[in-house]
């Protein structure tokens, strides 16, 4: 009887361990798929209802926001380059943003919607540069 119980416990432990390893592997693979060779930033996004942690993938003509803990491979938000307007950054303090180096909060307006982004200073600089530059392939005179 105890032998059967021990085997059942070992099988249950093995299944739990397998589920944990598969979940970790999926999230690592998901992060790689989301990036697709483009820059990926850790961003806290607050819209009118709630604040969430996620990834901001910067593609040549758009940015895509993916929730951090989600199984989806499609972005929750997708913003085209010409539609994004970034406000003035403000320094943020607090334990919640300890994962970000020099966190900055900035309002991001896309059409009629306004989002509050909290991201690191270097990621803000990259996002600001992206939003103010011409997309690749556009024959624009910058001088």
Coordinates of N, CA and C in Angstrom, one line a residue, residues 56-121:
X56 N 7.1 45.7 -25.0 CA 6.9 46.6 -26.1 C 7.9 46.2 -27.2
X57 N 7.4 45.7 -28.3 CA 8.2 45.3 -29.5 C 8.2 46.4 -30.5
X58 N 9.4 46.9 -30.8 CA 9.5 48.0 -31.7 C 9.9 47.5 -33.1
X59 N 8.9 47.6 -34.0 CA 9.1 47.2 -35.4 C 9.4 48.5 -36.2
X60 N 9.8 48.3 -37.5 CA 10.1 49.5 -38.3 C 8.9 50.5 -38.4
X61 N 7.7 50.0 -38.6 CA 6.6 50.9 -38.8 C 5.5 50.9 -37.7
X62 N 5.7 50.1 -36.6 CA 4.7 50.1 -35.5 C 5.4 49.6 -34.3
X63 N 4.7 49.9 -33.1 CA 5.1 49.2 -31.9 C 3.9 48.3 -31.5
X64 N 4.3 47.2 -30.8 CA 3.2 46.3 -30.4 C 3.4 46.0 -28.9
X65 N 2.3 46.0 -28.2 CA 2.4 45.8 -26.7 C 1.8 44.4 -26.4
X66 N 2.6 43.6 -25.7 CA 2.2 42.2 -25.4 C 2.1 42.1 -23.8
X67 N 1.1 41.6 -23.3 CA 1.1 41.4 -21.8 C 2.2 40.4 -21.4
X68 N 2.8 40.6 -20.3 CA 3.9 39.8 -19.8 C 3.4 38.4 -19.5
X69 N 2.4 38.2 -18.7 CA 1.9 36.9 -18.4 C 0.7 36.6 -19.2
X70 N 0.9 36.1 -20.4 CA -0.2 35.8 -21.3 C 0.2 34.7 -22.2
X71 N -0.7 33.9 -22.7 CA -0.4 32.9 -23.7 C -0.5 33.3 -25.1
X72 N -1.0 34.5 -25.3 CA -1.2 35.1 -26.7 C 0.1 35.4 -27.4
X73 N 0.1 35.1 -28.6 CA 1.3 35.5 -29.5 C 1.0 36.7 -30.3
X74 N -0.2 37.2 -30.2 CA -0.6 38.5 -30.9 C -0.6 39.6 -29.9
X75 N -0.3 40.8 -30.4 CA -0.2 42.0 -29.5 C -1.6 42.4 -29.0
X76 N -1.7 42.9 -27.8 CA -2.9 43.5 -27.3 C -3.2 44.8 -27.9
X77 N -2.1 45.6 -28.0 CA -2.2 46.9 -28.7 C -1.1 47.0 -29.8
X78 N -1.5 47.7 -30.8 CA -0.6 47.9 -32.0 C -0.8 49.3 -32.4
X79 N 0.3 50.1 -32.4 CA 0.3 51.5 -32.7 C 1.2 51.8 -33.9
X80 N 0.7 52.4 -34.9 CA 1.5 52.8 -36.1 C 2.4 54.0 -35.7
X81 N 3.5 54.1 -36.4 CA 4.5 55.2 -36.2 C 3.9 56.6 -36.2
X82 N 3.2 57.0 -37.2 CA 2.7 58.3 -37.3 C 1.5 58.6 -36.3
X83 N 0.9 57.6 -35.7 CA -0.2 57.8 -34.7 C 0.2 58.0 -33.3
X84 N 1.5 57.8 -33.0 CA 2.0 57.8 -31.6 C 2.5 59.2 -31.2
X85 N 2.0 59.8 -30.2 CA 2.5 61.0 -29.6 C 3.0 60.8 -28.2
X86 N 4.2 61.1 -27.9 CA 4.8 60.9 -26.6 C 4.8 62.2 -25.8
X87 N 4.4 62.2 -24.6 CA 4.4 63.4 -23.7 C 5.8 63.6 -23.1
X88 N 5.8 64.5 -22.1 CA 7.1 64.8 -21.4 C 7.3 63.7 -20.3
X89 N 8.5 63.1 -20.3 CA 8.8 62.1 -19.3 C 9.0 62.7 -17.9
X90 N 8.5 61.9 -16.9 CA 8.7 62.3 -15.5 C 9.3 61.2 -14.7
X91 N 10.3 61.5 -13.9 CA 10.9 60.4 -13.1 C 9.9 59.7 -12.1
X92 N 10.0 58.4 -11.9 CA 9.1 57.7 -11.1 C 9.9 57.0 -10.0
X93 N 9.4 57.0 -8.8 CA 10.0 56.3 -7.7 C 9.0 55.3 -7.2
X94 N 9.5 54.3 -6.5 CA 8.6 53.3 -5.9 C 9.1 51.9 -6.1
X95 N 8.8 51.0 -5.2 CA 9.3 49.7 -5.2 C 8.7 48.9 -6.4
X96 N 7.5 49.3 -6.9 CA 6.9 48.5 -8.0 C 7.8 48.5 -9.3
X97 N 8.5 49.6 -9.5 CA 9.3 49.7 -10.7 C 10.8 49.4 -10.5
X98 N 11.1 48.7 -9.5 CA 12.5 48.4 -9.1 C 13.2 47.6 -10.2
X99 N 12.4 46.9 -11.1 CA 13.1 46.2 -12.2 C 13.6 47.0 -13.3
X100 N 13.2 48.3 -13.3 CA 13.6 49.2 -14.4 C 14.7 50.1 -13.9
X101 N 15.7 50.3 -14.7 CA 16.8 51.3 -14.4 C 16.3 52.7 -14.7
X102 N 16.3 53.6 -13.8 CA 15.9 55.0 -13.9 C 14.5 55.0 -14.6
X103 N 13.5 54.5 -13.9 CA 12.1 54.5 -14.6 C 11.6 55.9 -14.8
X104 N 11.0 56.0 -16.0 CA 10.3 57.3 -16.4 C 8.9 57.0 -16.7
X105 N 8.0 57.9 -16.4 CA 6.6 57.8 -16.8 C 6.3 58.8 -17.9
X106 N 5.6 58.3 -18.9 CA 5.3 59.2 -20.1 C 3.9 58.9 -20.6
X107 N 3.2 59.9 -20.9 CA 1.9 59.7 -21.5 C 2.0 59.5 -23.0
X108 N 1.3 58.5 -23.5 CA 1.4 58.1 -24.9 C 0.0 58.3 -25.4
X109 N -0.2 59.1 -26.4 CA -1.5 59.3 -27.0 C -1.5 58.7 -28.4
X110 N -2.5 57.9 -28.6 CA -2.7 57.2 -29.9 C -4.1 57.4 -30.3
X111 N -4.3 58.3 -31.3 CA -5.7 58.7 -31.6 C -6.4 59.4 -30.5
X112 N -7.5 58.9 -30.0 CA -8.3 59.4 -28.9 C -7.9 58.8 -27.6
X113 N -7.1 57.7 -27.6 CA -6.8 57.0 -26.4 C -5.4 57.5 -25.8
X114 N -5.4 57.6 -24.5 CA -4.1 58.0 -23.8 C -3.7 56.9 -22.9
X115 N -2.5 56.5 -23.0 CA -1.9 55.4 -22.1 C -0.8 56.1 -21.3
X116 N -0.5 55.5 -20.2 CA 0.6 55.9 -19.3 C 1.6 54.8 -19.4
X117 N 2.8 55.1 -19.9 CA 3.9 54.1 -20.0 C 4.9 54.4 -18.9
X118 N 5.4 53.4 -18.3 CA 6.5 53.5 -17.4 C 7.6 52.6 -17.9
X119 N 8.8 53.1 -18.3 CA 9.8 52.4 -18.9 C 11.2 53.0 -18.4
X120 N 12.2 52.2 -18.7 CA 13.6 52.7 -18.3 C 13.9 53.9 -19.2
X121 N 14.9 54.7 -18.7 CA 15.3 55.9 -19.4 C 15.9 55.6 -20.8

